[in-house]
C-alpha positions as a LaTeX table, in Angstrom:
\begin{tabular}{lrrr}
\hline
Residue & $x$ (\AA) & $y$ (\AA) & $z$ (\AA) \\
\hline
Unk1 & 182.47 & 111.47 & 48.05 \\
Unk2 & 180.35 & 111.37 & 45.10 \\
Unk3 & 176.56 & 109.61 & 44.89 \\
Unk4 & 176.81 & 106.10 & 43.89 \\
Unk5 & 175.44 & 106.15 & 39.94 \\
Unk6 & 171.78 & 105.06 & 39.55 \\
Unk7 & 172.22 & 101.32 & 37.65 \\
Unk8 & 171.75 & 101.30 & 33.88 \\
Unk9 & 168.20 & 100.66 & 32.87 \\
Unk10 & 168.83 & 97.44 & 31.27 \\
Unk11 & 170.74 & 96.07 & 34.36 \\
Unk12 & 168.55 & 93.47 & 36.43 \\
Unk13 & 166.30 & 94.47 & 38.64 \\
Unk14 & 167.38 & 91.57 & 41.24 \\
Unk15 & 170.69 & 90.13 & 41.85 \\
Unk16 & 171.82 & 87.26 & 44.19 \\
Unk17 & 175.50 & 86.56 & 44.39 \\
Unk18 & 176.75 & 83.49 & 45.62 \\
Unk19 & 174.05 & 83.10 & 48.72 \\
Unk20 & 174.52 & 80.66 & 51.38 \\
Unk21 & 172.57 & 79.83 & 54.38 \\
Unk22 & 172.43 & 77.22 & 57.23 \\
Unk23 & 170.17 & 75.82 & 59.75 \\
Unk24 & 171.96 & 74.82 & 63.06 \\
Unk25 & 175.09 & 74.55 & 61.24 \\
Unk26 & 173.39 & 72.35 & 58.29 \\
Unk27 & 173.79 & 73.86 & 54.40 \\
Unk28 & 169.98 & 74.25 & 53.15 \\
Unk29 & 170.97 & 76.86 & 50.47 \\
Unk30 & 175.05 & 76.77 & 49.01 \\
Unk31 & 176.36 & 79.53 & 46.74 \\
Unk32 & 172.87 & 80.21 & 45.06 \\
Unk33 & 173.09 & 82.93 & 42.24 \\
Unk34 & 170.42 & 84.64 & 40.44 \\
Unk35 & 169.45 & 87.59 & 38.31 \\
Unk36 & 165.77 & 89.01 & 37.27 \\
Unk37 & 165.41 & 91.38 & 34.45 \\
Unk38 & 162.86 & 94.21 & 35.44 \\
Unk39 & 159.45 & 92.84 & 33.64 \\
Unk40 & 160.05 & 89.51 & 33.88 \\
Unk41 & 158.94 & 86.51 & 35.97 \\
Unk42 & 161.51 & 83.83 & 37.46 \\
Unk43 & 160.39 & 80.67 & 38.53 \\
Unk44 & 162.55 & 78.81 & 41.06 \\
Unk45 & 161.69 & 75.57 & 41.04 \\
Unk46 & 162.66 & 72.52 & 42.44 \\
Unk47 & 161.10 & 69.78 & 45.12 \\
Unk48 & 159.83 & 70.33 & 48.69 \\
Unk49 & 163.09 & 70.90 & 50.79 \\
Unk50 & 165.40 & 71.72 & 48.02 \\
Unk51 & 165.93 & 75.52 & 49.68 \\
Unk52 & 163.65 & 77.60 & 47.21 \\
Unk53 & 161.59 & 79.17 & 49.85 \\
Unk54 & 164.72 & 79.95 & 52.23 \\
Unk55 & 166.03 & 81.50 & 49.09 \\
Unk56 & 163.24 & 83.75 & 48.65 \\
Unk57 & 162.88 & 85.15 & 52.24 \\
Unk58 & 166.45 & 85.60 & 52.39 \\
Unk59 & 166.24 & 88.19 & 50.08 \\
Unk60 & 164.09 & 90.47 & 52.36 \\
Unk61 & 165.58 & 89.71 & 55.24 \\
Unk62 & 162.52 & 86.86 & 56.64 \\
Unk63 & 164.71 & 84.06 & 57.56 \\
Unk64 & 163.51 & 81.65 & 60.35 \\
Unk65 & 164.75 & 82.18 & 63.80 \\
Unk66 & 167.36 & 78.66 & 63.25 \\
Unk67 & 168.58 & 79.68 & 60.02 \\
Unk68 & 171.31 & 81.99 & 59.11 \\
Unk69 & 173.07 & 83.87 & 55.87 \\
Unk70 & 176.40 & 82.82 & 56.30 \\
Unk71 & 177.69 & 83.68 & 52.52 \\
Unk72 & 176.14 & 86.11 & 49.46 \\
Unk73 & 174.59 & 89.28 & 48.62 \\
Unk74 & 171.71 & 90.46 & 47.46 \\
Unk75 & 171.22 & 93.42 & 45.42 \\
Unk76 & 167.30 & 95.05 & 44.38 \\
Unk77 & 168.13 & 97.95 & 42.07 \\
Unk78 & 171.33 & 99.16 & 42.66 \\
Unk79 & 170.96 & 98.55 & 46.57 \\
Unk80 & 172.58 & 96.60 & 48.34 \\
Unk81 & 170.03 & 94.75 & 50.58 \\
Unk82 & 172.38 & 92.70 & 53.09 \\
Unk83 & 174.60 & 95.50 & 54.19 \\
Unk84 & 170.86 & 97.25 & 55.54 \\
Unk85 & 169.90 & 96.76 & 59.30 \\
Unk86 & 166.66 & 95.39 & 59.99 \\
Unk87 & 164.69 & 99.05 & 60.44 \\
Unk88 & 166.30 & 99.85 & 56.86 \\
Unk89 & 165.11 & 96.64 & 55.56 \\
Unk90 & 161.46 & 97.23 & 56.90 \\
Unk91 & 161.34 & 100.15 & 54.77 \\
Unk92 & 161.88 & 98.17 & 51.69 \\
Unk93 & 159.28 & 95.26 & 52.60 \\
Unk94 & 155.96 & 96.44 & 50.91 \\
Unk95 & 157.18 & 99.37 & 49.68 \\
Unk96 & 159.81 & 98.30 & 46.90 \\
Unk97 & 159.63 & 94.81 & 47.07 \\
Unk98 & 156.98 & 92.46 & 48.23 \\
Unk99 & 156.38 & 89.00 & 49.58 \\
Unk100 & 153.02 & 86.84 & 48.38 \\
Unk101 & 153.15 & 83.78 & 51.26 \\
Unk102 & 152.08 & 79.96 & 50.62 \\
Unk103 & 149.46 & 79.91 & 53.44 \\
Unk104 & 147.20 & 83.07 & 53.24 \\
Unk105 & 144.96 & 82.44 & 55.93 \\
Unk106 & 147.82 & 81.99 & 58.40 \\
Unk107 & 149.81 & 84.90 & 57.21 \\
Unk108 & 147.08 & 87.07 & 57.80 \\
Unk109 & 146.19 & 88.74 & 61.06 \\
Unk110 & 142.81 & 87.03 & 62.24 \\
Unk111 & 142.27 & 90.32 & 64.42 \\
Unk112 & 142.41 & 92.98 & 62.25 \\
Unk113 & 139.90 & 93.28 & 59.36 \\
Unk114 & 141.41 & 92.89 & 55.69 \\
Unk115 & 140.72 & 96.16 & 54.50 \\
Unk116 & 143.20 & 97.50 & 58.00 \\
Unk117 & 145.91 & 94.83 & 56.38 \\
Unk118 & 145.76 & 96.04 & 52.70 \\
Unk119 & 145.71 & 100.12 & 54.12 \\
Unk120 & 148.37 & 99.27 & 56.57 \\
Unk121 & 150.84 & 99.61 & 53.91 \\
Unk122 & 149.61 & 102.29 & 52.42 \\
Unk123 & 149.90 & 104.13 & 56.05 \\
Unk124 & 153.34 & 102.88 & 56.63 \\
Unk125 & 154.88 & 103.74 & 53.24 \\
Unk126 & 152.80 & 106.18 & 51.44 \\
Unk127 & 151.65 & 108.11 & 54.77 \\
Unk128 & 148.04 & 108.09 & 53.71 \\
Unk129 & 145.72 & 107.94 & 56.74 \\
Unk130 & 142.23 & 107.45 & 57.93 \\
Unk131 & 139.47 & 107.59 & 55.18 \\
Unk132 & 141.86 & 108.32 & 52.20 \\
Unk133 & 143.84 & 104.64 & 53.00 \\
Unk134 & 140.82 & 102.78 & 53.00 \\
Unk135 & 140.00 & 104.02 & 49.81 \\
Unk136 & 142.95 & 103.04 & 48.34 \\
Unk137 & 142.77 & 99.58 & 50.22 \\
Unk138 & 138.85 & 98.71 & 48.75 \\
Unk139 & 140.29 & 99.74 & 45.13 \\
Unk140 & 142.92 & 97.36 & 45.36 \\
Unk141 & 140.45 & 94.59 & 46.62 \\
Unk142 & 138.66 & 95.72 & 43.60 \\
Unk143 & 141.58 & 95.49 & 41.07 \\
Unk144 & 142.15 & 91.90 & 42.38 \\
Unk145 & 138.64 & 90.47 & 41.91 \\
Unk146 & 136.90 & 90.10 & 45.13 \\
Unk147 & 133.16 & 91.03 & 44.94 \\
Unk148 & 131.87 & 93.78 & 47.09 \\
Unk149 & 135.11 & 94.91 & 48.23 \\
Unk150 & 133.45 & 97.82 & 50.40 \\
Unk151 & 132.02 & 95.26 & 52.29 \\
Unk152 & 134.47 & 92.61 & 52.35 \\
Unk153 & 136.90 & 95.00 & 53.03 \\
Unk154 & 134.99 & 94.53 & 57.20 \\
Unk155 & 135.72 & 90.90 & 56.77 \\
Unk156 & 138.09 & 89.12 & 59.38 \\
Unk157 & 139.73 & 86.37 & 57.58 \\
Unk158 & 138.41 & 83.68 & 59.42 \\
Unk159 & 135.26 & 85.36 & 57.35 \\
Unk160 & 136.87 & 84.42 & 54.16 \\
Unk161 & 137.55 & 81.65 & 51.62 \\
Unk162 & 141.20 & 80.26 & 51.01 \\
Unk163 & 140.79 & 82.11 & 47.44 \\
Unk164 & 139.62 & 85.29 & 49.39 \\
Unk165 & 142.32 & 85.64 & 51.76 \\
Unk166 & 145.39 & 85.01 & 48.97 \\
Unk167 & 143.23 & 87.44 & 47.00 \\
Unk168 & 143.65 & 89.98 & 50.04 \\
Unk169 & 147.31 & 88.83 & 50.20 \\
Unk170 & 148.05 & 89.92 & 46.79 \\
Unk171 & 146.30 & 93.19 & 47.30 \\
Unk172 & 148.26 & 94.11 & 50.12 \\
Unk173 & 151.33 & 93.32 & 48.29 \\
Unk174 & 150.58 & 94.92 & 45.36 \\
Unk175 & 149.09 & 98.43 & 46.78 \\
Unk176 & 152.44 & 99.97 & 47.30 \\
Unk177 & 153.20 & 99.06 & 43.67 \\
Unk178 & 156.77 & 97.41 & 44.76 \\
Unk179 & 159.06 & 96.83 & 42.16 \\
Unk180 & 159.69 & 93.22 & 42.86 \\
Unk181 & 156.92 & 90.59 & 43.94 \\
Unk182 & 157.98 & 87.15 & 45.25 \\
Unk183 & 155.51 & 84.80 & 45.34 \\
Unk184 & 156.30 & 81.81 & 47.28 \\
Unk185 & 153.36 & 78.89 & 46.68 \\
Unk186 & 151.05 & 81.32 & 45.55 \\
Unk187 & 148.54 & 78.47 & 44.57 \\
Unk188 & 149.60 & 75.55 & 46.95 \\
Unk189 & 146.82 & 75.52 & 49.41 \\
Unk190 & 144.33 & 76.25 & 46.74 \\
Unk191 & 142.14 & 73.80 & 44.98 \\
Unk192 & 142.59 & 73.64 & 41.21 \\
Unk193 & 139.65 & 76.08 & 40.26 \\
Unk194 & 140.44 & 78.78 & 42.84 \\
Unk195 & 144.30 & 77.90 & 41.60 \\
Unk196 & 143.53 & 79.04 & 37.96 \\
Unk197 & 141.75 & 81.68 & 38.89 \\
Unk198 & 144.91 & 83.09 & 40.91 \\
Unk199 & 146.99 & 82.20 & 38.19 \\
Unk200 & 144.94 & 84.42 & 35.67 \\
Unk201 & 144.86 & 87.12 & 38.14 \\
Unk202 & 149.02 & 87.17 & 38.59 \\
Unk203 & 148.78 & 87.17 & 34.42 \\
Unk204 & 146.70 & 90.02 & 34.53 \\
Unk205 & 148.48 & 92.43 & 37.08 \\
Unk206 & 151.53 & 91.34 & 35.21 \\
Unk207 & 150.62 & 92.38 & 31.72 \\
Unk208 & 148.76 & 95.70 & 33.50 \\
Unk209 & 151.39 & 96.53 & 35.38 \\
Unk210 & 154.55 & 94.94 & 34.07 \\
Unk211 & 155.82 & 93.65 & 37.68 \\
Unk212 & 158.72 & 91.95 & 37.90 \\
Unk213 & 158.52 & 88.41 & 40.10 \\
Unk214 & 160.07 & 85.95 & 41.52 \\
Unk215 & 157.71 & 82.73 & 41.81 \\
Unk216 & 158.37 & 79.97 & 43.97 \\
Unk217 & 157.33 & 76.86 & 43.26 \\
Unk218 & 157.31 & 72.80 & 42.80 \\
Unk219 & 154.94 & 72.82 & 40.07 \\
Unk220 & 156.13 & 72.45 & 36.16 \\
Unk221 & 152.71 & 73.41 & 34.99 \\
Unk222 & 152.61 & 77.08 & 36.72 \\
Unk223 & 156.24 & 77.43 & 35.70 \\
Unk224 & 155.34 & 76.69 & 31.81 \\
Unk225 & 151.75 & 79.15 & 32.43 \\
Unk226 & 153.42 & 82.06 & 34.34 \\
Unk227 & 157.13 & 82.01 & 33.91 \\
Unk228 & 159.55 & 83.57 & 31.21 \\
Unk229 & 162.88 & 82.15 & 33.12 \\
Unk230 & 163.57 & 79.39 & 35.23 \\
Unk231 & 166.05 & 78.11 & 37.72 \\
Unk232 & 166.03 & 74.58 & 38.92 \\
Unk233 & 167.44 & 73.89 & 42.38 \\
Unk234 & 168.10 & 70.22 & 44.06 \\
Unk235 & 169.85 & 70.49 & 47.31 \\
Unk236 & 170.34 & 73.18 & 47.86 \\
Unk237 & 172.01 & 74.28 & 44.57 \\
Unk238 & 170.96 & 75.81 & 41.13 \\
Unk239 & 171.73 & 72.88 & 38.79 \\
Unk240 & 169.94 & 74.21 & 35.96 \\
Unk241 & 168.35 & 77.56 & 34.63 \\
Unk242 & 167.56 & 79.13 & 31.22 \\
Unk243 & 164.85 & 80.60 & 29.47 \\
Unk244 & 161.71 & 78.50 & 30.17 \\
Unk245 & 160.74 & 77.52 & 26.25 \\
Unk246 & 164.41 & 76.26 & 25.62 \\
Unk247 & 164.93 & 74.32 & 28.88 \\
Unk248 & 161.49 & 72.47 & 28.69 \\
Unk249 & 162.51 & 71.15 & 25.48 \\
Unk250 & 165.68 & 70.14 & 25.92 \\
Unk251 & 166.70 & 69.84 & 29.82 \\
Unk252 & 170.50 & 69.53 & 29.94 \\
Unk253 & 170.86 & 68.43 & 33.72 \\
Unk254 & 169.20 & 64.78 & 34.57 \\
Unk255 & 167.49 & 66.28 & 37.36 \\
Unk256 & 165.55 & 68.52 & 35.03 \\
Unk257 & 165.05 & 66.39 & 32.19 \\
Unk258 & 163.86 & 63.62 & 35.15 \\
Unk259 & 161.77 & 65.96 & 36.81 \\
Unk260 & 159.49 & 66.92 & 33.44 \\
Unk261 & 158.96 & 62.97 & 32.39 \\
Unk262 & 157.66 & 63.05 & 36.14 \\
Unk263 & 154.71 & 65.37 & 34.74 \\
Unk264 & 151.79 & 63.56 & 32.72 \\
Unk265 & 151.00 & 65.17 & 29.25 \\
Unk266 & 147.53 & 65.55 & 27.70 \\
Unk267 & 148.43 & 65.60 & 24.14 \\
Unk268 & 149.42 & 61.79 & 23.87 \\
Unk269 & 153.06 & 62.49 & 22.65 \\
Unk270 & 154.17 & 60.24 & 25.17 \\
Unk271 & 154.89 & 57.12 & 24.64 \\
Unk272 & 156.54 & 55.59 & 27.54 \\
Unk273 & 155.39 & 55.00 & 31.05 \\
Unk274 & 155.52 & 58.04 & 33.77 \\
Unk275 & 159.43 & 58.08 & 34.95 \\
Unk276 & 160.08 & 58.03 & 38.70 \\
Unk277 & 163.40 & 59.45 & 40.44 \\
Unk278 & 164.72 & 56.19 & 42.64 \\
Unk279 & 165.87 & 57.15 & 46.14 \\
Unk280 & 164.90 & 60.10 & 48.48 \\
Unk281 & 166.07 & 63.17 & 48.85 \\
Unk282 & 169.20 & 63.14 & 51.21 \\
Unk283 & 168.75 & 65.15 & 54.33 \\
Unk284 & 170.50 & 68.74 & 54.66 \\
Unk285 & 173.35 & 67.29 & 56.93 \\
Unk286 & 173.22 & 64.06 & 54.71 \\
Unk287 & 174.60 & 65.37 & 50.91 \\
Unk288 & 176.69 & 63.34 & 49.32 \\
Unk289 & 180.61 & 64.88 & 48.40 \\
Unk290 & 180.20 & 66.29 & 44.94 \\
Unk291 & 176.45 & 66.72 & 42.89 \\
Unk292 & 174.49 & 66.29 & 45.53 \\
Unk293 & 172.09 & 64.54 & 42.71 \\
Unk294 & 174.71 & 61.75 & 42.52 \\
Unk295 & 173.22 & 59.37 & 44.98 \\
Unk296 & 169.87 & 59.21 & 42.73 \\
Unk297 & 171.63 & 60.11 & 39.11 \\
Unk298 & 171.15 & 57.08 & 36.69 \\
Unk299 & 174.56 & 58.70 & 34.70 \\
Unk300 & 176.30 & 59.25 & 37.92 \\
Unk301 & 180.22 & 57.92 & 37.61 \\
Unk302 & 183.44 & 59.19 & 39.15 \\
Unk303 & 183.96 & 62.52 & 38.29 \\
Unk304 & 180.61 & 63.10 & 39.73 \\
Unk305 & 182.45 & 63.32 & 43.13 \\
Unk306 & 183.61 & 66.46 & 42.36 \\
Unk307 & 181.35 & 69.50 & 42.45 \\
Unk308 & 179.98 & 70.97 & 39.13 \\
Unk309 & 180.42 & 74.25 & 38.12 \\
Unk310 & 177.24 & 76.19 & 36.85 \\
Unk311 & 178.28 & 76.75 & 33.10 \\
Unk312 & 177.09 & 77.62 & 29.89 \\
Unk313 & 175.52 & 74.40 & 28.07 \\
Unk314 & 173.40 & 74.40 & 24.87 \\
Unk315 & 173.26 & 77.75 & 24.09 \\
Unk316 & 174.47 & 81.96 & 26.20 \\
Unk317 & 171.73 & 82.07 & 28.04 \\
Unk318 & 171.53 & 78.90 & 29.49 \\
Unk319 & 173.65 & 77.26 & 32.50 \\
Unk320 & 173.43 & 73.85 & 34.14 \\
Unk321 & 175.77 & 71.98 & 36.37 \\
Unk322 & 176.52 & 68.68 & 35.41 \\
Unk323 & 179.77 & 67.01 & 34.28 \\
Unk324 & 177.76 & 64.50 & 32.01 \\
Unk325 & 175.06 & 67.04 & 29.81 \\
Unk326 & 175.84 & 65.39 & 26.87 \\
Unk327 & 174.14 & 61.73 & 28.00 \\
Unk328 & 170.82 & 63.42 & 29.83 \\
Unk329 & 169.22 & 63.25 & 26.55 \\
Unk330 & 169.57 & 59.81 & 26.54 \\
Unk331 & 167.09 & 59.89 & 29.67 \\
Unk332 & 164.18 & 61.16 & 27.94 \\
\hline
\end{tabular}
C-alpha cells in the first residue's frame, strides 16, 4: 500500500467535521464544523456555556472525565487526530499543536519551577536535556517579555503575577514551535492592562512567526483586535461564521447581529440604547426542537421549529443558520 499523499499546501491546516459531544448523555456541542487556513487566527466565539471550550479540547483529545465525542473528526494537517490512541495523541500535544488555558496559575504545576515547565517540552519532544533545555526554556521566557528570565525562570508560580504565569503558559506552548495554538480565554482572568499587554504579545508572535490559532473566546473586542475569521456558536451549534470585517458589519444571524449591539461603542455612532437578549440561555438537556435560539429570537415563527442548515448567506465565504437572514437587519 502506498503512503498517504502529504495535503496540498493551500489545504487548511485544521479541520473539524461534523463534531458532537455529550455530557452524561446531554448535547453540549452538535455537529460543529470548522476549518483554519495555516496563518490565520479563528475566533470561536459565543457566550459562557455555548460549547466553545469543549470544542477546543476536543480537538487534542482533553475532554473532561463526564463528557464524551460521540460524532466528528478532526483532522491537523493531513492527520487524522481521532482515529490516534491517547499515547499517539500525547505526541502531538506541545509538539504540533498546542493548548494556551483560561486559568494560568491553576494550569501550572505549583511544584515545579517555570523554567522545568517551559524545558519539559523541549525534553519530551525535541530530546534536549539538562543545561541545553534550560537554555532554550529562559530564551523563550525572553521572547515572551518577562524580565530577568534567568532568574524568573527559579520562580514557582505561586512566585508570580497572573500576567507572569500566562506569560510562562504561552512560552511553554510556543517552545516546540507547534503548528496550531489554541488559546482558550487567553485574557479572562487578566485585568485590562495585563490583558492588552497579552494581546500585543499574541500579535507579535503571530506576525514573527506566522502561527496559526484557534482563539476562544466571549469577547467581541479581542475577536475584532486578534482575529481574521470568526465562528459564532449558541448552543451548542455554529450559527454564524465568516470573515471577521464582513460579519461585524453586517451579521446575518439575530444572534450575531444581537450579540454586537450588546457591545458599547466609543465613537458615538450609536444612537440607540444598549440592546439586551430577553430570556436565559436554555440548559444543555433543556434546547428547544429546532434553532435552539428560538426561545429568545425576536423573528422567531414556525418554520423556526425546524433545524437550520449552515448555508451560504451574503456572500462564498460566509455561512449562517437561520431560516429568517433576510429580517436580522431589521434588528440593528
Amino acid at each position: 500500500m502506498s503512503a498517504a499523499s502529504p495535503p496540498a499546501a493551500d489545504a487548511p491546516l485544521l479541520v473539524v467535521d461534523d463534531l458532537a459531544v455529550t455530557i452524561n448523555g446531554a448535547s453540549v456541542v452538535d455537529g460543529v464544523s470548522l476549518s483554519l487556513r495555516r496563518g490565520r487566527v479563528l475566533a470561536l466565539v459565543g457566550e459562557s456555556g455555548c460549547g466553545k471550550s469543549l470544542t477546543a479540547l476536543s480537538i487534542l483529545g482533553l475532554l473532561p472525565k463526564a463528557a464524551r465525542r460521540v460524532r466528528g473528526r478532526v483532522t491537523l494537517d493531513g492527520q487524522d487526530l481521532t482515529a490516534l490512541d491517547e499515547r499517539a495523541l500525547a505526541r502531538v500535544r506541545g509538539d504540533q499543536a498546542s493548548v494556551i488555558f483560561q486559568e494560568p496559575v491553576a494550569s501550572l504545576n505549583p511544584l515545579m519551577r517555570v523554567g522545568d515547565q517551559v524545558a519539559e517540552a523541549l525534553r519530551l519532544h525535541r530530546g534536549l536535556t539538562g543545561e541545553e533545555a534550560r537554555r532554550e526554556a529562559v530564551a523563550m521566557l525572553t521572547r515572551v517579555g518577562i524580565p530577568d528570565a534567568e532568574r524568573r525562570a527559579e520562580a514557582y508560580p505561586f512566585e508570580l503575577s497572573g500576567g507572569m504565569c500566562q506569560r510562562v503558559m504561552i512560552a511553554a506552548a510556543l517552545v516546540c514551535q507547534p503548528k496550531l495554538l489554541i488559546a482558550d480565554e487567553p485574557t479572562t482572568a487578566l485585568d485590562v492592562t495585563v490583558q492588552a499587554q497579552i494581546l500585543g504579545l499574541m500579535h507579535g508572535l503571530r506576525a514573527e512567526a506566522g502561527a496559526t490559532i484557534l482563539l476562544i473566546t466571549h469577547d467581541m473586542g479581542v475577536v475584532a483586535e486578534m482575529a481574521d475569521d470568526v465562528a459564532v456558536m449558541y448552543g451548542g451549534r455554529i450559527v454564524e461564521s465568516g470573515p471577521v470585517e464582513e460579519l461585524f458589519a453586517d451579521p446575518a444571524h439575530p444572534y450575531t447581529r444581537l450579540l454586537l449591539a450588546t457591545i458599547p461603542r466609543l465613537d458615538g455612532r450609536r444612537k440607540e440604547h444598549l440592546r439586551t437578549i430577553e430570556g436565559v440561555v436554555p440548559t444543555a438537556d433543556q434546547w428547544p426542537d429546532g434553532c435552539r435560539f428560538r426561545s429568545r429570537c425576536p423573528l422567531a415563527a414556525d418554520i423556526c421549529s425546524r433545524t437550520p442548515p449552515l448555508e451560504p448567506v451574503r456572500s462564498a465565504v460566509r455561512r449562517a443558520a437561520c431560516w429568517r437572514t433576510a429580517e436580522a437587519a431589521a434588528l440593528a
